[in-house]
């Protein structure tokens, strides 16, 4: 009976204490639900128990004072104090306020972590933003440049030989560690920041580069090729090395032979001897006169040959025993009826052809007529000299040095050489102006006949097109 009485008494006391604890906990939670925990410090200043609505006014002077505080950084024997502005640091009051006023959940009081935080001193730092480039630049100026880790790499040197450029360890300012230290300064836990450097290892070590070089030397050997007629070509390893591309995949150093580069090597080593350019037979559509007789050509499948060479390298195929076949295909010329006023295929790209007899300018790209315009060339003793020219430069508006009071719009200077040398004052331009304001423009009525002092004149709309579409160094053929 006594035992039952004692148990009842124990139970009642326990229940009372638990209830009291719960009531106290809940009361404290709801009292502080919209307030800062009582033992909270921001930048060393007490802000505990402050109502969320009053917090902005409370932290404004704290942050204002903190913003003016220099940050002293020590490295080796040097100690330098920086303003926060010099380091690219800006305290973010709005973000700080947002983090401080995040309330706990409704039943947060039931969590052990809640009470641990509630009953422990919280020394907080304000939120801040850092301009990373400025931060790094300021530190390097005061404490020395970062030495960035350098990967070992294989280079092509001298007569296309393989050489290893050795790896170098980096020595860099530990920015992450430094930022942690600055947070502690802002929290009032530190007065000085110790700058630390860290050694950074390269991704590609000397060992990996040596391994890659050994693989290349073993796999990339002389490649033999032959035509159906028994013509033999040999592409040496030194010819292939420039086509090798290197990639870094995590910590591995990989190499491969680039398809496009290999195609260029095939064209250079084989194509120059085997490929013959086709010349089409051309007949003047107006006079039926034969302009070019035509010539058959030959071609080789460059892409396929390059693929076969790469396949032989990758699979270590002995091409001394099984040479790679180079098929040579004949290409028949075709017959084209063209306007004999101009010539096609004078270059592989864009060029200008001027027919003085026809008084026309033709813009051609390889074998295609792009545009053509009526012109006025030089007259009489000032006839435009025939020959090959290049666009030297382009000036939107200039004056004539040879003929005062004449102003020229959309000027395209002509030089005898592609580098701009051999300039004798000739050019292609818009109709001439007789005053700087271009109130008087002459030459429209004489387009289609020689009338200039030696230059090539174009009508205004045509001159605009020419000025905007024909680049410097474009060849100009005048015949």
Coordinates of C-alpha atoms in Angstrom, one line a residue:
X1 CA 0.0 0.0 0.0
X2 CA 2.9 2.3 0.9
X3 CA 4.6 1.5 -2.4
X4 CA 1.4 2.5 -4.3
X5 CA 1.3 5.8 -2.4
X6 CA 4.9 6.6 -3.2
X7 CA 4.4 5.8 -6.9
X8 CA 1.4 8.1 -7.1
X9 CA 3.3 10.9 -5.4
X10 CA 6.3 10.4 -7.8
X11 CA 4.0 10.4 -10.8
X12 CA 2.2 13.5 -9.7
X13 CA 5.5 15.4 -9.1
X14 CA 6.9 14.2 -12.5
X15 CA 3.7 15.2 -14.3
X16 CA 3.8 18.6 -12.6
X17 CA 7.5 19.2 -13.6
X18 CA 7.0 18.0 -17.2
X19 CA 3.9 20.2 -17.5
X20 CA 5.7 23.2 -16.1
X21 CA 8.6 22.6 -18.5
X22 CA 6.3 22.3 -21.5
X23 CA 4.4 25.4 -20.5
X24 CA 7.6 27.4 -20.0
X25 CA 9.0 26.1 -23.3
X26 CA 5.8 27.0 -25.2
X27 CA 5.6 30.4 -23.6
X28 CA 9.2 31.2 -24.3
X29 CA 8.8 30.0 -27.9
X30 CA 5.7 32.2 -28.6
X31 CA 7.3 35.1 -26.7
X32 CA 10.4 34.9 -29.0
X33 CA 8.5 33.7 -32.1
X34 CA 8.8 37.2 -33.7
X35 CA 12.0 38.2 -31.9
X36 CA 15.7 37.4 -32.1
X37 CA 17.0 34.7 -29.8
X38 CA 18.2 36.3 -26.5
X39 CA 21.9 35.4 -26.8
X40 CA 22.4 36.7 -30.4
X41 CA 25.2 39.0 -31.4
X42 CA 25.7 40.7 -34.8
X43 CA 29.2 41.9 -35.5
X44 CA 30.0 41.8 -31.8
X45 CA 26.9 43.9 -30.8
X46 CA 24.0 42.3 -28.8
X47 CA 20.7 42.2 -30.7
X48 CA 19.0 39.5 -28.7
X49 CA 15.3 39.8 -27.8
X50 CA 14.8 42.6 -30.4
X51 CA 11.4 42.4 -32.2
X52 CA 11.6 41.7 -35.9
X53 CA 9.8 45.0 -36.7
X54 CA 12.5 47.0 -34.8
X55 CA 15.4 45.0 -36.1
X56 CA 16.1 47.2 -39.2
X57 CA 16.6 50.2 -37.0
X58 CA 18.7 48.2 -34.6
X59 CA 21.2 46.8 -37.1
X60 CA 21.5 49.9 -39.3
X61 CA 24.1 51.7 -37.0
X62 CA 25.9 48.4 -36.4
X63 CA 26.4 47.8 -40.1
X64 CA 27.2 51.4 -40.8
X65 CA 30.0 51.3 -38.2
X66 CA 31.2 47.9 -39.5
X67 CA 31.4 49.2 -43.1
X68 CA 34.0 51.7 -42.1
X69 CA 36.1 49.1 -40.3
X70 CA 39.3 48.2 -42.2
X71 CA 40.3 44.6 -42.8
X72 CA 43.9 43.9 -41.8
X73 CA 45.5 40.9 -43.6
X74 CA 48.8 39.4 -42.6
X75 CA 51.0 37.4 -45.0
X76 CA 54.6 36.3 -44.2
X77 CA 56.2 39.5 -42.9
X78 CA 53.7 41.8 -44.4
X79 CA 50.6 43.4 -42.7
X80 CA 48.3 45.5 -44.8
X81 CA 45.0 47.2 -43.9
X82 CA 42.4 47.5 -46.7
X83 CA 39.1 49.3 -46.8
X84 CA 36.2 47.0 -47.7
X85 CA 35.8 49.0 -50.9
X86 CA 39.4 48.2 -52.0
X87 CA 38.6 44.5 -51.5
X88 CA 35.4 44.7 -53.4
X89 CA 33.3 43.9 -50.3
X90 CA 29.9 45.3 -49.8
X91 CA 27.7 44.5 -46.8
X92 CA 24.2 43.6 -47.8
X93 CA 21.8 44.9 -45.1
X94 CA 18.7 43.6 -46.8
X95 CA 20.0 40.1 -47.0
X96 CA 21.2 40.3 -43.4
X97 CA 17.8 41.4 -42.2
X98 CA 16.1 38.7 -44.2
X99 CA 18.3 35.9 -42.7
X100 CA 17.8 37.3 -39.1
X101 CA 14.0 37.5 -39.4
X102 CA 13.3 34.0 -40.6
X103 CA 10.9 32.7 -37.9
X104 CA 11.1 29.1 -36.7
X105 CA 8.2 26.7 -37.5
X106 CA 5.1 26.6 -35.3
X107 CA 6.3 23.5 -33.5
X108 CA 10.0 24.3 -33.7
X109 CA 10.2 24.5 -29.9
X110 CA 9.8 20.7 -29.8
X111 CA 13.2 20.3 -31.4
X112 CA 16.4 19.8 -29.4
X113 CA 18.3 22.0 -31.9
X114 CA 15.9 24.8 -31.3
X115 CA 16.7 25.0 -27.6
X116 CA 20.4 24.4 -28.2
X117 CA 20.5 27.4 -30.4
X118 CA 18.2 29.4 -28.1
X119 CA 20.4 28.8 -25.0
X120 CA 23.8 29.2 -26.8
X121 CA 25.5 32.5 -27.6
X122 CA 25.1 33.1 -31.4
X123 CA 27.9 35.3 -32.9
X124 CA 26.7 36.1 -36.4
X125 CA 28.3 38.0 -39.3
X126 CA 26.3 40.1 -41.7
X127 CA 25.7 39.0 -45.2
X128 CA 28.1 40.5 -47.7
X129 CA 28.8 40.4 -51.5
X130 CA 32.3 40.2 -53.0
X131 CA 33.5 41.3 -56.4
X132 CA 35.7 38.3 -57.0
X133 CA 38.0 39.9 -59.7
X134 CA 38.6 43.0 -57.6
X135 CA 39.2 40.9 -54.4
X136 CA 41.7 38.8 -56.2
X137 CA 43.4 41.7 -58.0
X138 CA 43.9 43.7 -54.8
X139 CA 45.4 40.8 -52.9
X140 CA 47.8 39.9 -55.7
X141 CA 48.9 43.5 -55.9
X142 CA 49.9 43.5 -52.2
X143 CA 51.0 40.0 -51.7
X144 CA 52.2 38.7 -55.1
X145 CA 50.7 37.1 -58.1
X146 CA 49.1 33.7 -58.1
X147 CA 51.1 31.1 -59.8
X148 CA 48.6 29.0 -61.6
X149 CA 49.3 25.3 -62.0
X150 CA 50.5 24.5 -65.5
X151 CA 49.8 21.2 -67.1
X152 CA 52.5 19.2 -68.8
X153 CA 51.9 19.2 -72.5
X154 CA 53.3 17.8 -75.7
X155 CA 54.5 20.4 -78.2
X156 CA 55.5 20.2 -81.9
X157 CA 58.9 21.9 -82.2
X158 CA 61.8 22.3 -84.7
X159 CA 61.3 19.9 -87.6
X160 CA 57.9 18.7 -86.3
X161 CA 59.5 16.8 -83.3
X162 CA 57.6 16.0 -80.1
X163 CA 58.8 17.8 -77.0
X164 CA 57.3 17.7 -73.5
X165 CA 56.7 21.0 -71.7
X166 CA 57.0 20.0 -68.0
X167 CA 54.2 20.5 -65.5
X168 CA 54.5 23.2 -62.8
X169 CA 52.7 23.2 -59.5
X170 CA 50.6 26.3 -58.7
X171 CA 50.8 28.5 -55.6
X172 CA 47.6 30.4 -55.2
X173 CA 45.9 32.5 -52.5
X174 CA 43.4 30.4 -50.7
X175 CA 40.4 32.6 -51.4
X176 CA 37.9 30.2 -49.7
X177 CA 39.9 30.2 -46.5
X178 CA 40.3 33.9 -46.6
X179 CA 36.5 34.5 -47.0
X180 CA 35.9 32.3 -43.9
X181 CA 38.4 34.5 -41.9
X182 CA 36.6 37.7 -43.1
X183 CA 33.3 36.3 -41.9
X184 CA 34.8 35.8 -38.4
X185 CA 36.1 39.4 -38.5
X186 CA 32.6 40.6 -39.3
X187 CA 31.2 38.4 -36.5
X188 CA 33.6 40.0 -34.0
X189 CA 35.5 36.8 -33.5
X190 CA 38.8 37.9 -35.1
X191 CA 40.7 41.2 -35.5
X192 CA 43.2 40.1 -38.1
X193 CA 43.1 37.8 -41.1
X194 CA 46.0 35.5 -41.9
X195 CA 46.4 35.0 -45.6
X196 CA 47.2 31.4 -46.7
X197 CA 48.4 30.1 -50.0
X198 CA 47.8 26.6 -51.2
X199 CA 49.7 24.4 -53.6
X200 CA 47.7 23.3 -56.5
X201 CA 48.7 20.3 -58.6
X202 CA 48.3 20.3 -62.4
X203 CA 45.7 18.0 -64.0
X204 CA 48.3 16.6 -66.4
X205 CA 51.5 15.4 -64.8
X206 CA 54.9 14.8 -66.5
X207 CA 54.3 11.1 -66.2
X208 CA 51.0 11.3 -68.1
X209 CA 52.5 13.4 -70.8
X210 CA 55.4 11.0 -71.2
X211 CA 52.9 8.1 -71.4
X212 CA 51.0 10.0 -74.2
X213 CA 54.3 10.7 -76.1
X214 CA 55.3 7.0 -75.9
X215 CA 51.9 6.0 -77.3
X216 CA 52.3 8.5 -80.2
X217 CA 55.8 7.3 -81.0
X218 CA 54.6 3.7 -81.0
X219 CA 51.4 4.3 -83.1
X220 CA 52.3 7.1 -85.5
X221 CA 54.7 5.6 -87.9
X222 CA 55.3 6.2 -91.6
X223 CA 52.2 5.6 -93.7
X224 CA 52.5 4.3 -97.3
X225 CA 49.9 4.9 -100.0
X226 CA 49.7 3.8 -103.6
X227 CA 47.6 4.6 -106.7
X228 CA 46.1 2.0 -109.1
X229 CA 49.0 2.8 -111.4
X230 CA 51.6 2.0 -108.8
X231 CA 52.6 5.5 -107.8
X232 CA 53.7 5.3 -104.1
X233 CA 53.5 8.1 -101.5
X234 CA 54.9 8.1 -98.0
X235 CA 53.6 10.3 -95.2
X236 CA 56.1 10.5 -92.4
X237 CA 55.4 10.7 -88.7
X238 CA 56.7 14.3 -88.7
X239 CA 54.1 15.1 -91.3
X240 CA 51.3 13.7 -89.1
X241 CA 52.3 15.3 -85.8
X242 CA 50.8 18.7 -86.5
X243 CA 47.4 17.0 -87.0
X244 CA 47.4 15.6 -83.5
X245 CA 45.0 17.2 -81.1
X246 CA 45.3 16.9 -77.3
X247 CA 42.4 16.9 -74.8
X248 CA 42.3 16.7 -71.0
X249 CA 39.6 14.4 -69.6
X250 CA 39.6 14.9 -65.9
X251 CA 43.1 13.8 -65.1
X252 CA 43.9 11.9 -68.3
X253 CA 45.8 13.3 -71.3
X254 CA 44.3 12.0 -74.5
X255 CA 45.4 12.5 -78.1
X256 CA 43.8 11.9 -81.4
X257 CA 44.5 12.7 -85.1
X258 CA 42.2 15.4 -86.3
X259 CA 40.2 14.5 -89.5
X260 CA 40.2 18.0 -91.0
X261 CA 43.9 18.5 -90.4
X262 CA 44.7 15.1 -91.9
X263 CA 42.7 16.0 -95.0
X264 CA 44.9 19.1 -95.4
X265 CA 48.0 16.9 -95.1
X266 CA 46.6 14.5 -97.8
X267 CA 46.0 17.5 -100.1
X268 CA 49.4 18.9 -99.5
X269 CA 51.4 15.6 -99.8
X270 CA 49.3 13.8 -102.4
X271 CA 46.8 16.1 -103.9
X272 CA 49.3 18.6 -105.3
X273 CA 50.7 15.8 -107.5
X274 CA 47.5 13.9 -108.4
X275 CA 44.7 16.5 -108.6
X276 CA 44.3 18.4 -111.8
X277 CA 41.8 21.3 -111.9
X278 CA 39.0 21.0 -114.4
X279 CA 38.7 23.8 -116.9
X280 CA 35.3 24.0 -118.5
X281 CA 34.9 24.7 -122.2
X282 CA 33.3 28.1 -122.5
X283 CA 31.6 29.6 -125.5
X284 CA 30.4 33.2 -125.9
X285 CA 26.6 33.1 -125.9
X286 CA 26.5 36.2 -128.2
X287 CA 29.2 35.5 -130.8
X288 CA 29.5 31.7 -130.4
X289 CA 33.2 32.3 -130.1
X290 CA 35.2 29.7 -128.2
X291 CA 36.7 31.3 -125.1
X292 CA 38.4 28.4 -123.4
X293 CA 38.9 25.0 -125.0
X294 CA 38.3 23.0 -121.8
X295 CA 40.4 20.4 -120.0
X296 CA 39.6 17.2 -118.1
X297 CA 40.7 17.0 -114.5
X298 CA 41.4 14.4 -111.8
X299 CA 40.3 14.2 -108.2
X300 CA 41.0 12.0 -105.2
X301 CA 38.6 11.2 -102.3
X302 CA 40.5 13.2 -99.7
X303 CA 38.1 12.6 -96.8
X304 CA 38.2 8.8 -97.3
X305 CA 41.9 8.7 -97.6
X306 CA 42.3 10.7 -94.4
X307 CA 39.9 8.4 -92.6
X308 CA 41.9 5.4 -93.7
X309 CA 45.2 6.9 -92.5
X310 CA 43.7 7.6 -89.1
X311 CA 42.3 4.0 -89.0
X312 CA 45.7 2.6 -89.8
X313 CA 47.3 4.7 -87.0
X314 CA 44.7 3.8 -84.4
X315 CA 44.8 0.1 -85.2
X316 CA 48.6 -0.1 -85.8
X317 CA 48.1 -1.4 -89.4
X318 CA 51.4 -2.1 -91.2
X319 CA 51.0 0.0 -94.4
X320 CA 54.4 -1.3 -95.7
X321 CA 52.6 -4.6 -96.3
X322 CA 49.2 -3.2 -97.1
X323 CA 49.5 0.3 -98.5
X324 CA 46.4 2.5 -98.4
X325 CA 44.8 2.8 -101.8
X326 CA 44.5 6.2 -103.4
X327 CA 41.8 6.1 -106.1
X328 CA 42.3 8.7 -108.8
X329 CA 39.1 9.6 -110.6
X330 CA 38.8 11.4 -113.9
X331 CA 36.6 14.4 -114.0
X332 CA 35.2 15.4 -117.4
X333 CA 34.9 19.1 -118.3
X334 CA 31.5 20.5 -119.1
X335 CA 30.5 23.0 -121.8
X336 CA 29.1 26.4 -120.8
X337 CA 27.6 29.2 -122.7
X338 CA 28.6 32.4 -121.1
X339 CA 28.6 36.1 -121.7
X340 CA 32.0 36.8 -123.2
X341 CA 31.9 40.3 -121.7
X342 CA 33.6 38.9 -118.6
X343 CA 35.7 35.9 -117.5
X344 CA 34.8 33.3 -114.8
X345 CA 37.1 31.4 -112.5
X346 CA 39.9 34.0 -112.5
X347 CA 40.3 33.3 -108.8
X348 CA 38.7 30.8 -106.3
X349 CA 36.9 33.6 -104.5
X350 CA 35.3 37.0 -105.0
X351 CA 36.7 39.3 -107.7
X352 CA 35.8 42.3 -109.9
X353 CA 36.1 42.2 -113.7
X354 CA 35.8 45.5 -115.6
X355 CA 35.3 45.5 -119.4
X356 CA 36.4 48.9 -120.7
X357 CA 35.0 48.2 -124.2
X358 CA 31.6 47.4 -122.8
X359 CA 31.8 50.0 -120.0
X360 CA 30.6 47.5 -117.5
X361 CA 31.8 46.2 -114.1
X362 CA 31.1 42.6 -113.1
X363 CA 31.2 41.2 -109.6
X364 CA 32.0 37.5 -109.8
X365 CA 32.6 34.7 -107.2
X366 CA 34.5 31.8 -108.8
X367 CA 32.2 30.7 -111.6
X368 CA 29.1 32.7 -110.6
X369 CA 28.1 36.2 -111.7
X370 CA 26.9 38.1 -108.5
X371 CA 26.2 41.6 -109.9
X372 CA 27.0 43.9 -112.8
X373 CA 26.9 47.7 -113.3
X374 CA 27.3 50.3 -116.0
X375 CA 30.4 52.5 -115.5
X376 CA 32.3 55.4 -116.9
X377 CA 36.1 54.9 -117.2
X378 CA 38.9 57.3 -118.1
X379 CA 38.6 59.2 -121.4
X380 CA 41.3 60.0 -124.0
X381 CA 44.7 60.6 -122.7
X382 CA 43.4 59.8 -119.2
X383 CA 42.2 56.3 -120.2
X384 CA 42.0 53.9 -117.3
X385 CA 45.1 51.7 -117.3
X386 CA 44.5 48.0 -117.9
X387 CA 45.8 45.2 -115.6
X388 CA 45.3 43.6 -112.2
X389 CA 44.5 45.7 -109.1
X390 CA 43.4 45.2 -105.6
X391 CA 41.1 47.2 -103.3
X392 CA 43.6 49.1 -101.2
X393 CA 41.2 50.9 -98.8
X394 CA 37.7 52.4 -98.6
X395 CA 36.8 55.9 -97.6
X396 CA 33.2 57.1 -97.3
X397 CA 33.9 60.7 -98.3
X398 CA 37.1 62.3 -99.5
X399 CA 38.4 65.0 -101.9
X400 CA 40.4 64.7 -105.1
X401 CA 44.1 65.6 -104.6
X402 CA 44.7 65.7 -108.3
X403 CA 41.6 67.8 -109.2
X404 CA 40.7 70.5 -106.6
X405 CA 37.1 71.2 -105.7
X406 CA 36.0 67.7 -106.7
X407 CA 34.7 65.5 -103.8
X408 CA 34.3 61.8 -104.0
X409 CA 31.8 59.6 -102.2
X410 CA 32.3 55.9 -101.5
X411 CA 36.0 55.8 -102.6
X412 CA 37.6 52.4 -103.2
X413 CA 41.3 52.9 -103.9
X414 CA 43.1 50.6 -106.3
X415 CA 46.6 49.4 -105.8
X416 CA 48.8 47.1 -108.0
X417 CA 49.7 44.9 -105.2
X418 CA 47.6 43.1 -102.5
X419 CA 49.6 44.7 -99.7
X420 CA 48.5 48.2 -100.8
X421 CA 51.7 49.1 -102.5
X422 CA 51.7 50.3 -106.1
X423 CA 49.0 53.0 -105.7
X424 CA 48.8 55.6 -108.4
X425 CA 45.7 57.5 -107.6
X426 CA 43.1 55.4 -109.3
X427 CA 39.9 54.1 -107.7
X428 CA 36.3 53.1 -108.0
X429 CA 33.8 55.7 -106.7
X430 CA 30.3 57.3 -106.8
X431 CA 29.5 60.2 -109.2
X432 CA 31.7 63.2 -108.4
X433 CA 30.5 66.2 -106.3
X434 CA 31.5 69.7 -107.4
X435 CA 31.3 71.0 -103.8
X436 CA 31.7 69.6 -100.3
X437 CA 27.9 69.6 -99.7
X438 CA 27.3 67.6 -102.9
X439 CA 24.8 70.2 -104.1
X440 CA 26.1 69.7 -107.6
X441 CA 26.7 66.1 -108.8
X442 CA 28.0 65.4 -112.3
X443 CA 28.5 62.3 -114.5
X444 CA 25.1 60.6 -114.5
X445 CA 24.4 61.3 -118.2
X446 CA 27.8 60.0 -119.3
X447 CA 27.5 56.5 -117.6
X448 CA 28.1 53.9 -120.3
X449 CA 30.9 55.8 -122.0
X450 CA 34.4 56.9 -121.1
X451 CA 34.2 60.3 -119.3
X452 CA 36.4 60.3 -116.1
X453 CA 39.9 61.4 -115.4
X454 CA 41.0 57.8 -115.1
X455 CA 38.9 56.4 -112.3
X456 CA 35.9 54.1 -112.6
X457 CA 32.6 55.9 -111.9
X458 CA 29.4 54.1 -110.7
X459 CA 25.9 55.4 -110.4
X460 CA 24.9 56.2 -106.8
X461 CA 22.8 53.1 -105.9
X462 CA 25.4 50.8 -107.5
X463 CA 28.3 52.7 -105.7
X464 CA 26.5 52.1 -102.4
X465 CA 26.2 48.3 -103.1
X466 CA 29.8 48.1 -104.2
X467 CA 31.1 50.0 -101.2
X468 CA 29.2 47.9 -98.7
X469 CA 29.8 44.4 -100.3
X470 CA 33.3 44.4 -101.8
X471 CA 36.0 44.1 -99.1
X472 CA 39.5 45.4 -99.1
X473 CA 42.1 43.2 -100.9
X474 CA 39.5 42.0 -103.5
X475 CA 41.2 41.5 -106.9
X476 CA 40.0 43.8 -109.7
X477 CA 40.8 42.9 -113.3
X478 CA 40.5 45.7 -115.8
X479 CA 40.6 44.8 -119.5

